[in-house]
């Protein structure tokens, strides 16, 4: 008997998933391990930057008032009373017509309010005393970086939910975050199903194929920011599958299965959901590939029943599991980033269903263009390797032509998108 | 005495660096550890995909010749002689008006050349025998995925030097790459210089700042694909610095120092290069920030003397060290990806030097736009946190206005750019 399923739209399916989204947790990690993690708190300036007035150049600090008469025709001479490397603090009060040799980044000596750049000065020595001369005047504050001009104590610098990049790491170091508050990685359990599946190291056998989905999905989970727990292959046997899934659910936030959700005689997942008493949010989505994608919720955990077909599996994860993971990472933009692009190639086979084409976007004179990354059959793995985007083609009878404006979802982007798209 | 240095253009500097680029090495890593690594060989299909004719649907395999008469007015009936899950191989030769129940992905039974989808059939049972009936004819090859239609044995699927994404991982699994040939990570040594530097965990002190460069550069090295060896802080003492650098050079491919390359009294690096007998490729670049960036080559290793200023350090790494690392990772596009974008904000302070503005690009109706990510002073760390690009503003007397077309370098991109830009 063929089970009748009612397909729902992609956006209805995303809504149902997000209505059940899970709360994220915070943990502290050493700064060195924080790259690519997601901030669990806003990062604020723990002090002014700079936290003292300092010289942005190598030169001489002095009192601008002593330079008023300086010009090409009227050179000035200053006695050099001290030399300050960055990190040193002046010890000698600066008097009229005195200067302090100052290195880039060093704190301005008390009393000084301007810096003349080294290149503009001439040095000399008389009776063991050092002097400089130069031919110009300086304004108050000239060549001084003032306390707080970059950031003020208490400023919010980076928002919670942001992916930590090298610039943010520099900022965290500046403000003394030797430990960083980040979102704990959601734990995502993973089962493969299908007796046709060989492991990557096994030689091919007639009628069998190697399991690529578990590897691709693991990489997708990492990319989304989650941690993978791979439980291996489910047996094609109901009780064993039910027991394995029940046990795994105790250890994870999300549980993904690949395969076994369709209407084939060996598709056991629907019965497993039923016996668990899981709330099936949907079991058919009006899209290609991935129409059999099933999502269920059970005791505040997610069950994602993805298709066994590599492309459908990939797309189902990105549309429905990724935003749950990113929401747990405190992202306010947990969905795939959506942009518009111009088709660089005709897509001439109409399809009644909304399609998610595996595509490659690129730029041409600052304009987003997009082209299919391979032959568009849902069983085709190779096009996924070259895809950096999914292009949404609305269902219907129309063809799509070069130059048409289409919506694309960026796969490698870390900024994401809010909802609705 | 101020040393006089001759600035060279950015592109001349990049050329000099790349003329000395280093060869990469290959190593094998388990498939599970290959994400984000760079392929050291082209990946070819080790077999056809599919490697047998298979059914893309749940349904019944049969001989199309037996369906010629089928239509809405002329239903056909077939005896079901076997059921094949994916992974199973048929055992019974199919005769006239016989069919085989076949699950998605299963190998086509010998003699069958078409599949009728489950949804289009009606099942029945008579005397313990199973039958199906349906009301249409099928063409030869209908609903069959043919051997090799996705990829042919020997096809080159992914090129050497490509960053391994989830789609490629799926592909590697499909073709049995349980171990993957990847580029060995270039080993990048790192010293900080400057007695003003505190560690991230230390409380602030007058005149001192925390060391942010070592952390940011470490993250940049990771992003570029290298491995970091952090040697800590160089003392402000020549012989100790010389000894530490000489020793580190034996253990790394590239050695980066931050600070100490300018004309300040405590800038020891130029003397270290001289004593080593290193070939200084340049020690001044006509750009802001990062003009003091120095690159030297010694015994087939690179010495990068980056500025101690956070933004200058960041930019110097991305322009000159990143392409060396990516070239060692077999990338044919080792440079930062360059695109054009429209300015979304005026930049009204002209500068005689080529500037690399820290910017944020985004899309507006499929068009790249770019806006400064913070106040543009070279000592400003906070703007780096929000930057996803550097915008190249040519030096001169002109202002730049909203809507002007500018060149941008993408910082988070994995595809890169060839040369010249």
PDB file of N, CA, C and O in Angstrom, chain B residues 65-120:
ATOM      1  N   UNK B  65       8.805  -3.519 -23.680  1.00  0.00           N
ATOM      2  CA  UNK B  65       8.130  -4.124 -24.844  1.00  0.00           C
ATOM      3  C   UNK B  65       6.770  -4.728 -24.465  1.00  0.00           C
ATOM      4  O   UNK B  65       5.844  -4.775 -25.285  1.00  0.00           O
ATOM      5  N   UNK B  66       6.649  -5.131 -23.167  1.00  0.00           N
ATOM      6  CA  UNK B  66       5.387  -5.725 -22.706  1.00  0.00           C
ATOM      7  C   UNK B  66       4.325  -4.663 -22.418  1.00  0.00           C
ATOM      8  O   UNK B  66       3.198  -4.997 -22.050  1.00  0.00           O
ATOM      9  N   UNK B  67       4.672  -3.357 -22.531  1.00  0.00           N
ATOM     10  CA  UNK B  67       3.714  -2.304 -22.154  1.00  0.00           C
ATOM     11  C   UNK B  67       3.158  -1.546 -23.353  1.00  0.00           C
ATOM     12  O   UNK B  67       2.408  -0.589 -23.186  1.00  0.00           O
ATOM     13  N   UNK B  68       3.565  -1.959 -24.540  1.00  0.00           N
ATOM     14  CA  UNK B  68       3.219  -1.210 -25.746  1.00  0.00           C
ATOM     15  C   UNK B  68       1.722  -0.933 -25.856  1.00  0.00           C
ATOM     16  O   UNK B  68       1.282   0.150 -26.248  1.00  0.00           O
ATOM     17  N   UNK B  69       0.911  -1.882 -25.431  1.00  0.00           N
ATOM     18  CA  UNK B  69      -0.538  -1.756 -25.588  1.00  0.00           C
ATOM     19  C   UNK B  69      -1.198  -0.985 -24.441  1.00  0.00           C
ATOM     20  O   UNK B  69      -2.399  -0.741 -24.462  1.00  0.00           O
ATOM     21  N   UNK B  70      -0.431  -0.643 -23.406  1.00  0.00           N
ATOM     22  CA  UNK B  70      -1.025  -0.041 -22.211  1.00  0.00           C
ATOM     23  C   UNK B  70      -1.551   1.361 -22.455  1.00  0.00           C
ATOM     24  O   UNK B  70      -0.904   2.164 -23.130  1.00  0.00           O
ATOM     25  N   UNK B  71      -2.739   1.672 -21.891  1.00  0.00           N
ATOM     26  CA  UNK B  71      -3.315   3.014 -21.988  1.00  0.00           C
ATOM     27  C   UNK B  71      -4.443   3.113 -20.969  1.00  0.00           C
ATOM     28  O   UNK B  71      -4.782   2.127 -20.305  1.00  0.00           O
ATOM     29  N   UNK B  72      -5.025   4.318 -20.864  1.00  0.00           N
ATOM     30  CA  UNK B  72      -6.134   4.495 -19.937  1.00  0.00           C
ATOM     31  C   UNK B  72      -7.247   3.478 -20.235  1.00  0.00           C
ATOM     32  O   UNK B  72      -7.932   2.981 -19.340  1.00  0.00           O
ATOM     33  N   UNK B  73      -7.413   3.159 -21.497  1.00  0.00           N
ATOM     34  CA  UNK B  73      -8.498   2.248 -21.887  1.00  0.00           C
ATOM     35  C   UNK B  73      -8.055   0.803 -21.896  1.00  0.00           C
ATOM     36  O   UNK B  73      -8.863  -0.095 -22.063  1.00  0.00           O
ATOM     37  N   UNK B  74      -6.770   0.596 -21.749  1.00  0.00           N
ATOM     38  CA  UNK B  74      -6.263  -0.767 -21.856  1.00  0.00           C
ATOM     39  C   UNK B  74      -5.252  -1.037 -20.740  1.00  0.00           C
ATOM     40  O   UNK B  74      -4.052  -0.947 -20.935  1.00  0.00           O
ATOM     41  N   UNK B  75      -5.788  -1.366 -19.529  1.00  0.00           N
ATOM     42  CA  UNK B  75      -4.882  -1.648 -18.405  1.00  0.00           C
ATOM     43  C   UNK B  75      -4.068  -2.914 -18.653  1.00  0.00           C
ATOM     44  O   UNK B  75      -4.518  -3.822 -19.352  1.00  0.00           O
ATOM     45  N   UNK B  76      -2.884  -2.912 -18.058  1.00  0.00           N
ATOM     46  CA  UNK B  76      -1.999  -4.068 -18.190  1.00  0.00           C
ATOM     47  C   UNK B  76      -1.833  -4.732 -16.838  1.00  0.00           C
ATOM     48  O   UNK B  76      -1.869  -4.075 -15.805  1.00  0.00           O
ATOM     49  N   UNK B  77      -1.613  -6.006 -16.833  1.00  0.00           N
ATOM     50  CA  UNK B  77      -1.371  -6.724 -15.586  1.00  0.00           C
ATOM     51  C   UNK B  77      -0.054  -7.493 -15.694  1.00  0.00           C
ATOM     52  O   UNK B  77       0.225  -8.128 -16.714  1.00  0.00           O
ATOM     53  N   UNK B  78       0.747  -7.398 -14.624  1.00  0.00           N
ATOM     54  CA  UNK B  78       2.049  -8.078 -14.584  1.00  0.00           C
ATOM     55  C   UNK B  78       2.130  -8.907 -13.305  1.00  0.00           C
ATOM     56  O   UNK B  78       1.657  -8.490 -12.254  1.00  0.00           O
ATOM     57  N   UNK B  79       2.761 -10.035 -13.429  1.00  0.00           N
ATOM     58  CA  UNK B  79       3.028 -10.849 -12.236  1.00  0.00           C
ATOM     59  C   UNK B  79       4.313 -10.353 -11.564  1.00  0.00           C
ATOM     60  O   UNK B  79       5.310 -10.095 -12.239  1.00  0.00           O
ATOM     61  N   UNK B  80       4.266 -10.231 -10.236  1.00  0.00           N
ATOM     62  CA  UNK B  80       5.455  -9.777  -9.502  1.00  0.00           C
ATOM     63  C   UNK B  80       6.235 -10.991  -9.044  1.00  0.00           C
ATOM     64  O   UNK B  80       5.743 -11.785  -8.247  1.00  0.00           O
ATOM     65  N   UNK B  81       7.434 -11.148  -9.560  1.00  0.00           N
ATOM     66  CA  UNK B  81       8.168 -12.391  -9.308  1.00  0.00           C
ATOM     67  C   UNK B  81       9.264 -12.252  -8.257  1.00  0.00           C
ATOM     68  O   UNK B  81       9.827 -13.249  -7.799  1.00  0.00           O
ATOM     69  N   UNK B  82       9.583 -11.028  -7.868  1.00  0.00           N
ATOM     70  CA  UNK B  82      10.687 -10.851  -6.917  1.00  0.00           C
ATOM     71  C   UNK B  82      10.585  -9.452  -6.343  1.00  0.00           C
ATOM     72  O   UNK B  82       9.912  -8.585  -6.903  1.00  0.00           O
ATOM     73  N   UNK B  83      11.243  -9.198  -5.224  1.00  0.00           N
ATOM     74  CA  UNK B  83      11.311  -7.845  -4.646  1.00  0.00           C
ATOM     75  C   UNK B  83      12.768  -7.532  -4.346  1.00  0.00           C
ATOM     76  O   UNK B  83      13.472  -8.344  -3.737  1.00  0.00           O
ATOM     77  N   UNK B  84      13.202  -6.379  -4.788  1.00  0.00           N
ATOM     78  CA  UNK B  84      14.616  -6.005  -4.629  1.00  0.00           C
ATOM     79  C   UNK B  84      14.744  -4.722  -3.810  1.00  0.00           C
ATOM     80  O   UNK B  84      14.320  -3.650  -4.244  1.00  0.00           O
ATOM     81  N   UNK B  85      15.366  -4.847  -2.647  1.00  0.00           N
ATOM     82  CA  UNK B  85      15.767  -3.642  -1.920  1.00  0.00           C
ATOM     83  C   UNK B  85      17.053  -3.138  -2.559  1.00  0.00           C
ATOM     84  O   UNK B  85      17.740  -3.865  -3.288  1.00  0.00           O
ATOM     85  N   UNK B  86      17.365  -1.885  -2.259  1.00  0.00           N
ATOM     86  CA  UNK B  86      18.660  -1.378  -2.700  1.00  0.00           C
ATOM     87  C   UNK B  86      19.745  -2.276  -2.123  1.00  0.00           C
ATOM     88  O   UNK B  86      19.659  -2.689  -0.966  1.00  0.00           O
ATOM     89  N   UNK B  87      20.730  -2.607  -2.944  1.00  0.00           N
ATOM     90  CA  UNK B  87      21.812  -3.471  -2.481  1.00  0.00           C
ATOM     91  C   UNK B  87      21.620  -4.920  -2.878  1.00  0.00           C
ATOM     92  O   UNK B  87      22.566  -5.696  -2.880  1.00  0.00           O
ATOM     93  N   UNK B  88      20.367  -5.284  -3.232  1.00  0.00           N
ATOM     94  CA  UNK B  88      20.104  -6.668  -3.649  1.00  0.00           C
ATOM     95  C   UNK B  88      20.265  -6.793  -5.158  1.00  0.00           C
ATOM     96  O   UNK B  88      20.159  -5.831  -5.898  1.00  0.00           O
ATOM     97  N   UNK B  89      20.513  -8.022  -5.592  1.00  0.00           N
ATOM     98  CA  UNK B  89      20.694  -8.290  -7.014  1.00  0.00           C
ATOM     99  C   UNK B  89      19.666  -9.358  -7.406  1.00  0.00           C
ATOM    100  O   UNK B  89      19.451 -10.317  -6.663  1.00  0.00           O
ATOM    101  N   UNK B  90      19.037  -9.176  -8.571  1.00  0.00           N
ATOM    102  CA  UNK B  90      17.952 -10.085  -8.942  1.00  0.00           C
ATOM    103  C   UNK B  90      18.485 -11.495  -9.189  1.00  0.00           C
ATOM    104  O   UNK B  90      19.627 -11.689  -9.603  1.00  0.00           O
ATOM    105  N   UNK B  91      17.628 -12.464  -8.929  1.00  0.00           N
ATOM    106  CA  UNK B  91      18.048 -13.865  -9.076  1.00  0.00           C
ATOM    107  C   UNK B  91      17.190 -14.600 -10.100  1.00  0.00           C
ATOM    108  O   UNK B  91      17.540 -15.688 -10.540  1.00  0.00           O
ATOM    109  N   UNK B  92      16.033 -14.000 -10.451  1.00  0.00           N
ATOM    110  CA  UNK B  92      15.081 -14.690 -11.336  1.00  0.00           C
ATOM    111  C   UNK B  92      15.025 -13.976 -12.684  1.00  0.00           C
ATOM    112  O   UNK B  92      14.767 -12.778 -12.738  1.00  0.00           O
ATOM    113  N   UNK B  93      15.263 -14.675 -13.767  1.00  0.00           N
ATOM    114  CA  UNK B  93      15.155 -14.030 -15.088  1.00  0.00           C
ATOM    115  C   UNK B  93      13.709 -13.592 -15.304  1.00  0.00           C
ATOM    116  O   UNK B  93      12.779 -14.360 -15.050  1.00  0.00           O
ATOM    117  N   UNK B  94      13.530 -12.371 -15.756  1.00  0.00           N
ATOM    118  CA  UNK B  94      12.187 -11.827 -15.936  1.00  0.00           C
ATOM    119  C   UNK B  94      11.650 -12.219 -17.313  1.00  0.00           C
ATOM    120  O   UNK B  94      12.321 -12.029 -18.320  1.00  0.00           O
ATOM    121  N   UNK B  95      10.447 -12.763 -17.305  1.00  0.00           N
ATOM    122  CA  UNK B  95       9.804 -13.202 -18.549  1.00  0.00           C
ATOM    123  C   UNK B  95       8.741 -12.199 -18.970  1.00  0.00           C
ATOM    124  O   UNK B  95       8.481 -11.222 -18.265  1.00  0.00           O
ATOM    125  N   UNK B  96       8.114 -12.497 -20.078  1.00  0.00           N
ATOM    126  CA  UNK B  96       7.049 -11.649 -20.585  1.00  0.00           C
ATOM    127  C   UNK B  96       5.972 -11.414 -19.513  1.00  0.00           C
ATOM    128  O   UNK B  96       5.573 -12.344 -18.806  1.00  0.00           O
ATOM    129  N   UNK B  97       5.533 -10.137 -19.399  1.00  0.00           N
ATOM    130  CA  UNK B  97       4.492  -9.759 -18.445  1.00  0.00           C
ATOM    131  C   UNK B  97       4.821 -10.109 -16.994  1.00  0.00           C
ATOM    132  O   UNK B  97       3.923 -10.345 -16.185  1.00  0.00           O
ATOM    133  N   UNK B  98       6.091 -10.125 -16.700  1.00  0.00           N
ATOM    134  CA  UNK B  98       6.507 -10.237 -15.311  1.00  0.00           C
ATOM    135  C   UNK B  98       7.174  -8.928 -14.888  1.00  0.00           C
ATOM    136  O   UNK B  98       7.703  -8.190 -15.723  1.00  0.00           O
ATOM    137  N   UNK B  99       7.102  -8.669 -13.592  1.00  0.00           N
ATOM    138  CA  UNK B  99       7.708  -7.452 -13.065  1.00  0.00           C
ATOM    139  C   UNK B  99       8.436  -7.774 -11.768  1.00  0.00           C
ATOM    140  O   UNK B  99       8.169  -8.805 -11.139  1.00  0.00           O
ATOM    141  N   UNK B 100       9.351  -6.887 -11.391  1.00  0.00           N
ATOM    142  CA  UNK B 100      10.099  -7.054 -10.148  1.00  0.00           C
ATOM    143  C   UNK B 100       9.880  -5.803  -9.307  1.00  0.00           C
ATOM    144  O   UNK B 100      10.098  -4.687  -9.770  1.00  0.00           O
ATOM    145  N   UNK B 101       9.378  -6.022  -8.093  1.00  0.00           N
ATOM    146  CA  UNK B 101       9.252  -4.891  -7.156  1.00  0.00           C
ATOM    147  C   UNK B 101      10.662  -4.367  -6.902  1.00  0.00           C
ATOM    148  O   UNK B 101      11.563  -5.120  -6.542  1.00  0.00           O
ATOM    149  N   UNK B 102      10.875  -3.055  -7.099  1.00  0.00           N
ATOM    150  CA  UNK B 102      12.227  -2.521  -6.973  1.00  0.00           C
ATOM    151  C   UNK B 102      12.198  -1.245  -6.132  1.00  0.00           C
ATOM    152  O   UNK B 102      11.326  -0.396  -6.287  1.00  0.00           O
ATOM    153  N   UNK B 103      13.156  -1.165  -5.193  1.00  0.00           N
ATOM    154  CA  UNK B 103      13.227   0.007  -4.329  1.00  0.00           C
ATOM    155  C   UNK B 103      14.236   1.004  -4.928  1.00  0.00           C
ATOM    156  O   UNK B 103      15.124   0.624  -5.696  1.00  0.00           O
ATOM    157  N   UNK B 104      14.080   2.263  -4.534  1.00  0.00           N
ATOM    158  CA  UNK B 104      14.977   3.314  -5.013  1.00  0.00           C
ATOM    159  C   UNK B 104      16.436   2.888  -4.843  1.00  0.00           C
ATOM    160  O   UNK B 104      16.838   2.467  -3.763  1.00  0.00           O
ATOM    161  N   UNK B 105      17.196   2.996  -5.908  1.00  0.00           N
ATOM    162  CA  UNK B 105      18.634   2.738  -5.808  1.00  0.00           C
ATOM    163  C   UNK B 105      19.024   1.304  -6.104  1.00  0.00           C
ATOM    164  O   UNK B 105      20.206   0.996  -6.224  1.00  0.00           O
ATOM    165  N   UNK B 106      18.023   0.413  -6.233  1.00  0.00           N
ATOM    166  CA  UNK B 106      18.369  -0.989  -6.493  1.00  0.00           C
ATOM    167  C   UNK B 106      18.775  -1.187  -7.951  1.00  0.00           C
ATOM    168  O   UNK B 106      18.344  -0.457  -8.842  1.00  0.00           O
ATOM    169  N   UNK B 107      19.612  -2.196  -8.151  1.00  0.00           N
ATOM    170  CA  UNK B 107      20.098  -2.510  -9.492  1.00  0.00           C
ATOM    171  C   UNK B 107      18.953  -3.075 -10.334  1.00  0.00           C
ATOM    172  O   UNK B 107      18.141  -3.869  -9.864  1.00  0.00           O
ATOM    173  N   UNK B 108      18.883  -2.652 -11.607  1.00  0.00           N
ATOM    174  CA  UNK B 108      17.850  -3.157 -12.506  1.00  0.00           C
ATOM    175  C   UNK B 108      18.057  -4.663 -12.714  1.00  0.00           C
ATOM    176  O   UNK B 108      19.173  -5.118 -12.941  1.00  0.00           O
ATOM    177  N   UNK B 109      16.955  -5.436 -12.668  1.00  0.00           N
ATOM    178  CA  UNK B 109      17.084  -6.877 -12.933  1.00  0.00           C
ATOM    179  C   UNK B 109      17.437  -7.116 -14.403  1.00  0.00           C
ATOM    180  O   UNK B 109      17.046  -6.323 -15.263  1.00  0.00           O
ATOM    181  N   UNK B 110      18.170  -8.164 -14.648  1.00  0.00           N
ATOM    182  CA  UNK B 110      18.537  -8.498 -16.019  1.00  0.00           C
ATOM    183  C   UNK B 110      17.266  -8.633 -16.856  1.00  0.00           C
ATOM    184  O   UNK B 110      16.273  -9.198 -16.407  1.00  0.00           O
ATOM    185  N   UNK B 111      17.290  -8.081 -18.055  1.00  0.00           N
ATOM    186  CA  UNK B 111      16.133  -8.193 -18.952  1.00  0.00           C
ATOM    187  C   UNK B 111      15.178  -7.024 -18.834  1.00  0.00           C
ATOM    188  O   UNK B 111      14.434  -6.739 -19.765  1.00  0.00           O
ATOM    189  N   UNK B 112      15.142  -6.334 -17.703  1.00  0.00           N
ATOM    190  CA  UNK B 112      14.232  -5.197 -17.532  1.00  0.00           C
ATOM    191  C   UNK B 112      14.874  -3.932 -18.082  1.00  0.00           C
ATOM    192  O   UNK B 112      16.085  -3.732 -17.986  1.00  0.00           O
ATOM    193  N   UNK B 113      14.056  -3.062 -18.659  1.00  0.00           N
ATOM    194  CA  UNK B 113      14.604  -1.829 -19.234  1.00  0.00           C
ATOM    195  C   UNK B 113      13.747  -0.600 -18.904  1.00  0.00           C
ATOM    196  O   UNK B 113      13.925   0.457 -19.502  1.00  0.00           O
ATOM    197  N   UNK B 114      12.796  -0.747 -17.961  1.00  0.00           N
ATOM    198  CA  UNK B 114      11.981   0.407 -17.569  1.00  0.00           C
ATOM    199  C   UNK B 114      11.408   0.159 -16.183  1.00  0.00           C
ATOM    200  O   UNK B 114      11.351  -0.985 -15.708  1.00  0.00           O
ATOM    201  N   UNK B 115      10.991   1.256 -15.542  1.00  0.00           N
ATOM    202  CA  UNK B 115      10.406   1.159 -14.203  1.00  0.00           C
ATOM    203  C   UNK B 115       9.100   1.949 -14.191  1.00  0.00           C
ATOM    204  O   UNK B 115       9.035   3.082 -14.664  1.00  0.00           O
ATOM    205  N   UNK B 116       8.043   1.317 -13.685  1.00  0.00           N
ATOM    206  CA  UNK B 116       6.789   2.040 -13.471  1.00  0.00           C
ATOM    207  C   UNK B 116       6.741   2.435 -11.990  1.00  0.00           C
ATOM    208  O   UNK B 116       7.042   1.636 -11.113  1.00  0.00           O
ATOM    209  N   UNK B 117       6.453   3.713 -11.754  1.00  0.00           N
ATOM    210  CA  UNK B 117       6.470   4.200 -10.372  1.00  0.00           C
ATOM    211  C   UNK B 117       5.343   3.575  -9.559  1.00  0.00           C
ATOM    212  O   UNK B 117       4.227   3.390 -10.048  1.00  0.00           O
ATOM    213  N   UNK B 118       5.663   3.295  -8.303  1.00  0.00           N
ATOM    214  CA  UNK B 118       4.731   2.641  -7.395  1.00  0.00           C
ATOM    215  C   UNK B 118       3.360   3.323  -7.386  1.00  0.00           C
ATOM    216  O   UNK B 118       2.314   2.661  -7.415  1.00  0.00           O
ATOM    217  N   UNK B 119       3.398   4.672  -7.377  1.00  0.00           N
ATOM    218  CA  UNK B 119       2.160   5.444  -7.258  1.00  0.00           C
ATOM    219  C   UNK B 119       1.207   5.199  -8.431  1.00  0.00           C
ATOM    220  O   UNK B 119       0.007   5.494  -8.340  1.00  0.00           O
ATOM    221  N   UNK B 120       1.712   4.699  -9.547  1.00  0.00           N
ATOM    222  CA  UNK B 120       0.875   4.530 -10.737  1.00  0.00           C
ATOM    223  C   UNK B 120       0.323   3.098 -10.861  1.00  0.00           C
ATOM    224  O   UNK B 120      -0.311   2.759 -11.854  1.00  0.00           O
TER     225      UNK B 120
END
